[in-house]
Short mmCIF file of C-alpha atoms and ligand atoms in Angstrom, two decimals:
data_model
loop_
_atom_site.label_atom_id
_atom_site.label_comp_id
_atom_site.label_asym_id
_atom_site.label_seq_id
_atom_site.Cartn_x
_atom_site.Cartn_y
_atom_site.Cartn_z
CA MET A 6 86.18 140.27 103.52
CA ASN A 7 87.75 136.87 102.97
CA ASN A 8 90.05 135.14 105.40
CA GLN A 9 92.98 134.85 103.01
CA THR A 10 96.41 136.20 103.89
CA THR A 11 98.01 138.36 101.22
CA ILE A 12 101.63 138.03 100.17
CA THR A 13 102.81 141.38 98.87
CA ARG A 14 105.42 141.74 96.17
CA ARG A 15 107.84 142.70 98.96
CA ASP A 16 107.06 139.44 100.81
CA PHE A 17 107.60 137.50 97.63
CA LEU A 18 110.92 139.18 96.97
CA LYS A 19 111.95 138.48 100.56
CA LEU A 20 111.16 134.85 99.98
CA SER A 21 113.07 135.03 96.70
CA GLY A 22 116.07 136.43 98.51
CA ALA A 23 115.90 133.67 101.08
CA SER A 24 115.70 131.11 98.32
CA ALA A 25 118.63 132.63 96.47
CA LEU A 26 120.62 132.48 99.69
CA ALA A 27 119.57 128.87 100.10
CA LEU A 28 121.09 128.21 96.68
CA THR A 29 124.47 129.28 97.94
CA ALA A 30 124.00 127.27 101.13
CA LEU A 31 123.26 123.91 99.51
CA PRO A 32 125.12 121.16 101.35
CA ALA A 33 127.81 119.45 99.32
CA PHE A 34 126.97 115.89 98.37
CA ASP A 35 128.92 113.57 100.64
CA GLY A 36 130.07 110.88 98.21
CA GLN A 37 132.55 109.45 100.70
CA ALA A 38 129.89 108.84 103.33
CA LEU A 39 127.69 107.17 100.72
CA ALA A 40 130.55 104.98 99.52
CA GLY A 41 131.21 103.99 103.13
CA PHE A 42 127.58 103.09 103.66
CA LEU A 43 127.38 101.07 100.44
CA GLY A 44 130.34 98.95 101.48
CA SER A 45 128.91 98.36 104.95
CA GLU A 46 127.16 95.37 106.43
CA GLN A 47 124.08 97.55 106.81
CA ALA A 48 123.87 98.03 103.05
CA ALA A 49 124.43 94.33 102.42
CA ASN A 50 121.46 93.53 104.66
CA GLN A 51 119.04 95.83 102.91
CA MET A 52 115.64 94.50 102.02
CA GLY A 53 114.15 94.50 98.56
CA ILE A 54 111.32 93.32 96.33
CA LEU A 55 111.78 90.82 93.50
CA ILE A 56 109.09 91.16 90.84
CA ASP A 57 108.86 88.06 88.66
CA THR A 58 106.80 89.17 85.66
CA THR A 59 106.43 85.55 84.52
CA LYS A 60 104.22 84.95 87.56
CA CYS A 61 102.15 88.12 87.26
CA VAL A 62 98.59 87.60 85.98
CA GLY A 63 97.67 91.28 85.84
CA CYS A 64 94.99 91.09 88.55
CA ARG A 65 95.97 94.48 90.04
CA GLN A 66 95.45 93.33 93.62
CA CYS A 67 98.83 94.85 94.45
CA GLN A 68 97.68 98.18 93.07
CA ALA A 69 94.42 98.10 95.02
CA ALA A 70 96.29 97.25 98.23
CA CYS A 71 98.75 100.10 97.67
CA ASN A 72 95.94 102.60 97.16
CA LEU A 73 94.24 101.39 100.32
CA ARG A 74 97.39 101.56 102.42
CA ASN A 75 98.22 105.05 101.17
CA ASN A 76 94.69 106.50 101.30
CA LEU A 77 94.68 106.95 97.53
CA PRO A 78 91.50 106.80 95.42
CA PRO A 79 90.36 103.19 94.96
CA LEU A 80 90.55 101.58 91.52
CA PRO A 81 87.36 101.82 89.46
CA GLU A 82 85.20 98.70 89.64
CA LYS A 83 85.53 98.05 85.95
CA ILE A 84 88.74 98.51 84.02
CA LEU A 85 89.01 97.33 80.41
CA PRO A 86 90.91 94.04 80.13
CA ASN A 87 94.56 94.31 79.21
CA GLN A 88 94.52 98.02 79.91
CA THR A 89 97.13 99.86 81.98
CA PHE A 90 95.21 101.92 84.51
CA PRO A 91 96.09 104.61 85.23
CA ALA A 92 98.30 104.97 82.19
CA GLN A 93 101.10 106.54 84.22
CA LEU A 94 102.22 106.70 87.82
CA SER A 95 100.94 109.87 89.42
CA ALA A 96 100.55 111.71 92.70
CA THR A 97 97.57 109.42 93.36
CA ALA A 98 99.05 106.20 91.90
CA PHE A 99 102.32 105.06 93.49
CA THR A 100 102.21 101.80 91.57
CA ASN A 101 100.45 100.49 88.49
CA VAL A 102 100.31 97.26 86.54
CA GLN A 103 101.36 97.90 82.96
CA PHE A 104 100.26 95.71 80.05
CA PHE A 105 102.54 95.10 77.05
CA GLN A 106 101.75 92.93 74.06
CA THR A 107 104.74 90.63 73.81
CA GLY A 108 103.41 87.93 71.51
CA GLY A 109 100.43 86.38 69.76
CA ALA A 110 98.57 87.91 66.84
CA GLU A 111 96.38 90.96 66.40
CA ASP A 112 93.23 88.91 67.06
CA ALA A 113 94.84 86.84 69.82
CA PRO A 114 97.42 89.04 71.53
CA VAL A 115 99.59 87.76 74.36
CA PHE A 116 100.32 90.30 77.09
CA THR A 117 103.05 90.48 79.69
CA THR A 118 102.21 92.51 82.78
CA ILE A 119 104.66 94.38 84.93
CA LYS A 120 104.10 96.19 88.21
CA ARG A 121 105.92 99.53 88.30
CA GLN A 122 106.87 101.56 91.36
CA CYS A 123 109.85 103.36 92.86
CA MET A 124 112.96 101.22 92.37
CA HIS A 125 114.43 102.21 95.75
CA CYS A 126 117.87 102.68 94.24
CA LEU A 127 120.86 101.73 96.38
CA GLU A 128 122.35 105.10 95.47
CA PRO A 129 119.24 107.19 94.86
CA ALA A 130 119.75 110.21 92.64
CA CYS A 131 116.58 111.74 94.11
CA ALA A 132 118.14 111.77 97.58
CA ALA A 133 121.52 112.92 96.33
CA VAL A 134 120.11 116.08 94.74
CA CYS A 135 117.66 116.98 97.52
CA PRO A 136 119.14 120.13 99.09
CA VAL A 137 117.43 119.66 102.47
CA GLY A 138 117.56 115.90 103.02
CA ALA A 139 113.82 115.45 102.54
CA ILE A 140 114.48 112.18 100.67
CA VAL A 141 116.73 109.61 102.29
CA LYS A 142 117.82 106.02 101.72
CA THR A 143 116.98 104.28 104.97
CA PRO A 144 119.14 101.46 106.38
CA LEU A 145 116.48 98.82 105.68
CA GLY A 146 116.25 99.79 102.00
CA PRO A 147 113.23 102.08 101.49
CA VAL A 148 113.86 105.51 100.01
CA THR A 149 111.54 107.72 102.04
CA TYR A 150 110.29 111.29 101.82
CA ASP A 151 109.60 113.87 104.54
CA ALA A 152 107.08 116.52 103.47
CA GLU A 153 107.97 118.66 106.49
CA LYS A 154 111.48 119.17 105.15
CA CYS A 155 110.60 119.46 101.45
CA LEU A 156 111.17 122.84 99.77
CA GLY A 157 109.18 121.96 96.67
CA CYS A 158 112.18 122.52 94.36
CA ARG A 159 111.47 119.25 92.49
CA TYR A 160 115.16 118.42 91.91
CA CYS A 161 114.27 114.83 92.76
CA MET A 162 111.85 114.68 89.82
CA ALA A 163 114.53 115.91 87.43
CA ALA A 164 117.15 113.56 88.83
CA CYS A 165 115.25 110.26 89.00
CA PRO A 166 116.37 108.01 86.13
CA PHE A 167 113.07 106.12 86.33
CA ASN A 168 110.73 109.15 86.29
CA ILE A 169 109.11 108.11 89.56
CA PRO A 170 108.53 111.08 91.91
CA LYS A 171 105.35 113.03 91.17
CA PHE A 172 104.26 116.45 92.39
CA GLU A 173 100.84 117.41 93.71
CA TRP A 174 100.33 120.18 91.17
CA ASP A 175 96.69 120.65 92.15
CA SER A 176 97.33 121.01 95.86
CA ALA A 177 97.65 124.26 97.82
CA ASN A 178 100.24 122.51 99.95
CA PRO A 179 101.97 120.30 97.39
CA ARG A 180 104.11 117.31 98.26
CA ILE A 181 106.26 114.91 96.28
CA ARG A 182 104.49 111.55 96.10
CA LYS A 183 105.92 108.10 95.48
CA CYS A 184 106.09 104.56 96.84
CA ASP A 185 108.02 104.34 100.14
CA MET A 186 108.26 100.53 100.12
CA CYS A 187 105.78 100.61 103.00
CA ALA A 188 108.63 101.61 105.30
CA ASP A 189 106.39 101.69 108.38
CA ARG A 190 105.09 98.19 107.72
CA ILE A 191 108.60 96.85 107.12
CA ALA A 192 109.82 98.44 110.36
CA ALA A 193 106.94 96.67 112.15
CA GLY A 194 107.97 93.33 110.65
CA GLU A 195 105.13 93.24 108.09
CA LEU A 196 105.25 92.77 104.35
CA PRO A 197 104.71 95.72 102.01
CA ALA A 198 100.97 95.88 101.35
CA CYS A 199 101.33 95.08 97.64
CA VAL A 200 103.51 92.04 98.32
CA GLN A 201 101.05 90.74 100.87
CA ALA A 202 98.16 91.15 98.42
CA CYS A 203 99.76 89.39 95.45
CA PRO A 204 98.02 86.00 95.05
CA THR A 205 100.57 84.41 92.71
CA GLY A 206 103.93 85.02 94.39
CA ALA A 207 104.97 87.41 91.62
CA LEU A 208 106.15 89.79 94.35
CA GLU A 209 108.65 88.64 96.93
CA PHE A 210 110.07 90.65 99.77
CA GLY A 211 113.29 89.82 101.58
CA PRO A 212 116.97 90.63 102.00
CA ARG A 213 118.23 91.89 98.63
CA LYS A 214 121.15 89.45 98.54
CA GLU A 215 118.77 86.52 99.09
CA LEU A 216 116.43 87.77 96.37
CA ILE A 217 119.38 87.95 93.98
CA ALA A 218 120.39 84.39 94.82
CA GLN A 219 116.82 83.26 94.32
CA ALA A 220 116.55 85.06 90.99
CA GLN A 221 119.80 83.54 89.79
CA ALA A 222 118.57 80.09 90.80
CA ARG A 223 115.30 80.58 88.89
CA ILE A 224 117.15 81.65 85.78
CA GLY A 225 119.62 78.76 86.16
CA LYS A 226 116.85 76.17 86.51
CA ASN A 227 114.69 77.60 83.73
CA PRO A 228 117.03 78.93 81.06
CA ASP A 229 114.32 78.63 78.39
CA LYS A 230 111.83 80.59 80.45
CA TYR A 231 113.77 83.64 81.61
CA VAL A 232 116.00 86.15 79.87
CA PRO A 233 119.35 85.66 81.65
CA TYR A 234 119.38 88.99 83.39
CA ILE A 235 118.13 90.52 86.65
CA TYR A 236 116.94 94.04 85.99
CA GLY A 237 118.07 96.24 88.87
CA LEU A 238 121.10 94.17 89.78
CA SER A 239 123.50 96.85 88.63
CA ALA A 240 121.66 99.65 86.77
CA VAL A 241 122.40 103.07 88.31
CA GLY A 242 124.42 101.33 91.01
CA GLY A 243 121.74 98.70 91.74
CA THR A 244 118.17 98.94 93.00
CA SER A 245 116.23 97.35 95.85
CA VAL A 246 113.35 96.54 93.49
CA MET A 247 114.42 94.03 90.84
CA TYR A 248 112.72 92.27 87.94
CA LEU A 249 112.77 88.91 86.18
CA ALA A 250 111.12 88.45 82.79
CA ALA A 251 110.64 86.04 79.91
CA VAL A 252 111.09 88.80 77.32
CA PRO A 253 113.75 91.50 76.93
CA PHE A 254 113.11 94.23 79.48
CA ASP A 255 112.81 96.98 76.89
CA GLN A 256 109.63 95.23 75.69
CA LEU A 257 108.21 95.95 79.14
CA GLY A 258 108.90 99.66 79.11
CA LEU A 259 112.08 99.48 81.18
CA ASN A 260 115.08 101.56 80.19
CA VAL A 261 117.87 99.14 79.31
CA ASN A 262 120.35 101.88 78.46
CA LEU A 263 120.95 103.16 81.96
CA PRO A 264 124.58 103.25 83.08
CA ASP A 265 125.87 101.17 85.98
CA SER A 266 127.48 104.33 87.28
CA ALA A 267 127.23 105.42 90.88
CA VAL A 268 124.96 108.23 91.88
CA PRO A 269 127.54 110.96 92.35
CA GLU A 270 128.41 110.80 88.65
CA LEU A 271 124.79 110.57 87.56
CA THR A 272 123.81 113.36 89.92
CA LEU A 273 126.50 115.66 88.63
CA GLN A 274 125.36 114.95 85.07
CA VAL A 275 121.80 115.83 86.05
CA MET A 276 122.84 118.96 87.88
CA ASP A 277 124.90 120.00 84.84
CA LYS A 278 121.77 119.76 82.71
CA ILE A 279 119.74 122.04 84.99
CA PRO A 280 120.60 125.61 84.05
CA ALA A 281 121.28 127.92 87.01
CA ILE A 282 118.22 129.99 86.13
CA ALA A 283 116.00 126.90 86.36
CA ILE A 284 117.45 126.07 89.74
CA THR A 285 116.77 129.60 90.97
CA VAL A 286 113.20 129.53 89.65
CA ALA A 287 112.67 126.15 91.28
CA LEU A 288 113.96 127.46 94.57
CA LEU A 289 111.71 130.49 94.34
CA ALA A 290 108.76 128.23 93.76
CA GLY A 291 110.09 126.01 96.53
CA GLY A 292 110.30 128.96 98.91
CA VAL A 293 106.66 129.82 98.27
CA ALA A 294 105.59 126.18 98.63
CA TRP A 295 107.56 125.87 101.85
CA TRP A 296 106.09 129.10 103.20
CA ARG A 297 102.58 128.05 102.29
CA GLY A 298 103.18 124.63 103.80
CA ARG A 299 104.40 126.09 107.06
CA LYS A 300 101.36 128.40 107.22
CA THR A 301 98.94 125.60 106.47
CA ARG A 302 100.59 123.17 108.84
CA ALA A 303 100.58 125.85 111.52
CA GLY A 304 96.81 126.10 111.08
CA GLU A 305 96.90 129.52 109.44
CA PRO A 306 94.62 130.28 106.50
CA GLU A 307 95.82 129.47 103.02
CA SER A 308 97.47 132.40 101.27
CA SER A 309 97.24 133.93 97.86
CA ILE A 310 99.95 135.80 96.02
CA GLU A 311 98.80 139.22 95.05
CA ASP A 312 100.65 142.14 93.63
CA ALA A 313 99.98 144.87 96.17
CA GLU A 314 101.03 147.51 93.64
CA HIS A 315 97.97 146.85 91.44
S1 SF4 B 418 113.64 105.18 91.39
FE1 SF4 B 418 113.83 107.43 91.40
S2 SF4 B 418 112.55 108.07 93.13
FE2 SF4 B 418 112.96 105.88 93.42
S3 SF4 B 418 114.83 105.80 94.68
FE3 SF4 B 418 115.52 105.70 92.54
S4 SF4 B 418 115.95 107.85 92.03
FE4 SF4 B 418 114.66 107.89 93.87
S1 SF4 B 419 105.65 98.95 98.64
FE1 SF4 B 419 103.86 99.95 99.62
S2 SF4 B 419 103.87 102.03 98.75
FE2 SF4 B 419 105.20 100.78 97.43
S3 SF4 B 419 103.90 100.02 95.77
FE3 SF4 B 419 103.86 98.46 97.40
S4 SF4 B 419 102.07 98.98 98.66
FE4 SF4 B 419 102.55 100.77 97.41
S1 SF4 B 420 98.88 91.17 92.55
FE1 SF4 B 420 100.60 89.96 91.75
S2 SF4 B 420 99.72 88.85 90.02
FE2 SF4 B 420 98.27 90.48 90.51
S3 SF4 B 420 98.90 92.19 89.18
FE3 SF4 B 420 99.98 92.49 91.11
S4 SF4 B 420 101.95 91.49 90.80
FE4 SF4 B 420 100.60 90.74 89.20
#
């Protein structure tokens, strides 16, 4: 006899019913409250990170520091030069340093490196679509996630215009995983771990409005060095993480076709694209994930879904 709990078909259907009810009980998105917050002093004082790709040397110390801070697997000792590792952000890589050939010749390529992570949007679509408030934009700027509240519906993954949130597909108690701007460190008056680790000053942390002024000054003083644009200043309503570069941002894998529109519009567009059936299936899956999470967190044995009729 094993120590697994069995979910019968009846249990599953009960969960399904609860999830379907949850669908009808989704809270309406409060655009007015968000608009009020965005116009407030609190929003103006938000913190951010300015990533100046012209100063980045691709050493990956930021990445190593992030993995350490978040208890993620350490980077391998040897990574091929000029290689993006891992190739994509994942549930075990909240940031990576991506390499793009932006000049030189085949036998002498010139690479530009760019650190990628959650953009901590001022009006985060991920938070706007979350039906249970598991993702929130905090007053200091970080967009944080609470696994205890998460249903596992993965709306946030569908909604994010930067393809940032990742799901722990291999876990029995899956969570959404992404950079949280080291919210606990910021609250304690420390720098985000990646910013602290960067040896070249490519990463700067500070009040977003000061970072913008600084970025504008750099561009103004070095018009031949920088493209005259701050990525993140206005895209999808603005982001707390912003970039400077010497080459057009689309050469660095950034989407330059994002609208400046506020989240409510973007969110509604996203929600329009998710067919009702997909939402229901997601909620069913979410109900199971939530149920399993509660059991596991309560110290009960992990469950398996079995069809009791067979
Ligand atoms: S980049 Fe994506 S995950 Fe990060 S705050 Fe914006 S919408 Fe959310
Ligand atoms: S801010 Fe923190 S969580 Fe985000 S990439 Fe940097 S070290 Fe990682
Ligand atoms: S630590 Fe700084 S210089 Fe090194 S890869 Fe990260 S951003 Fe670039």
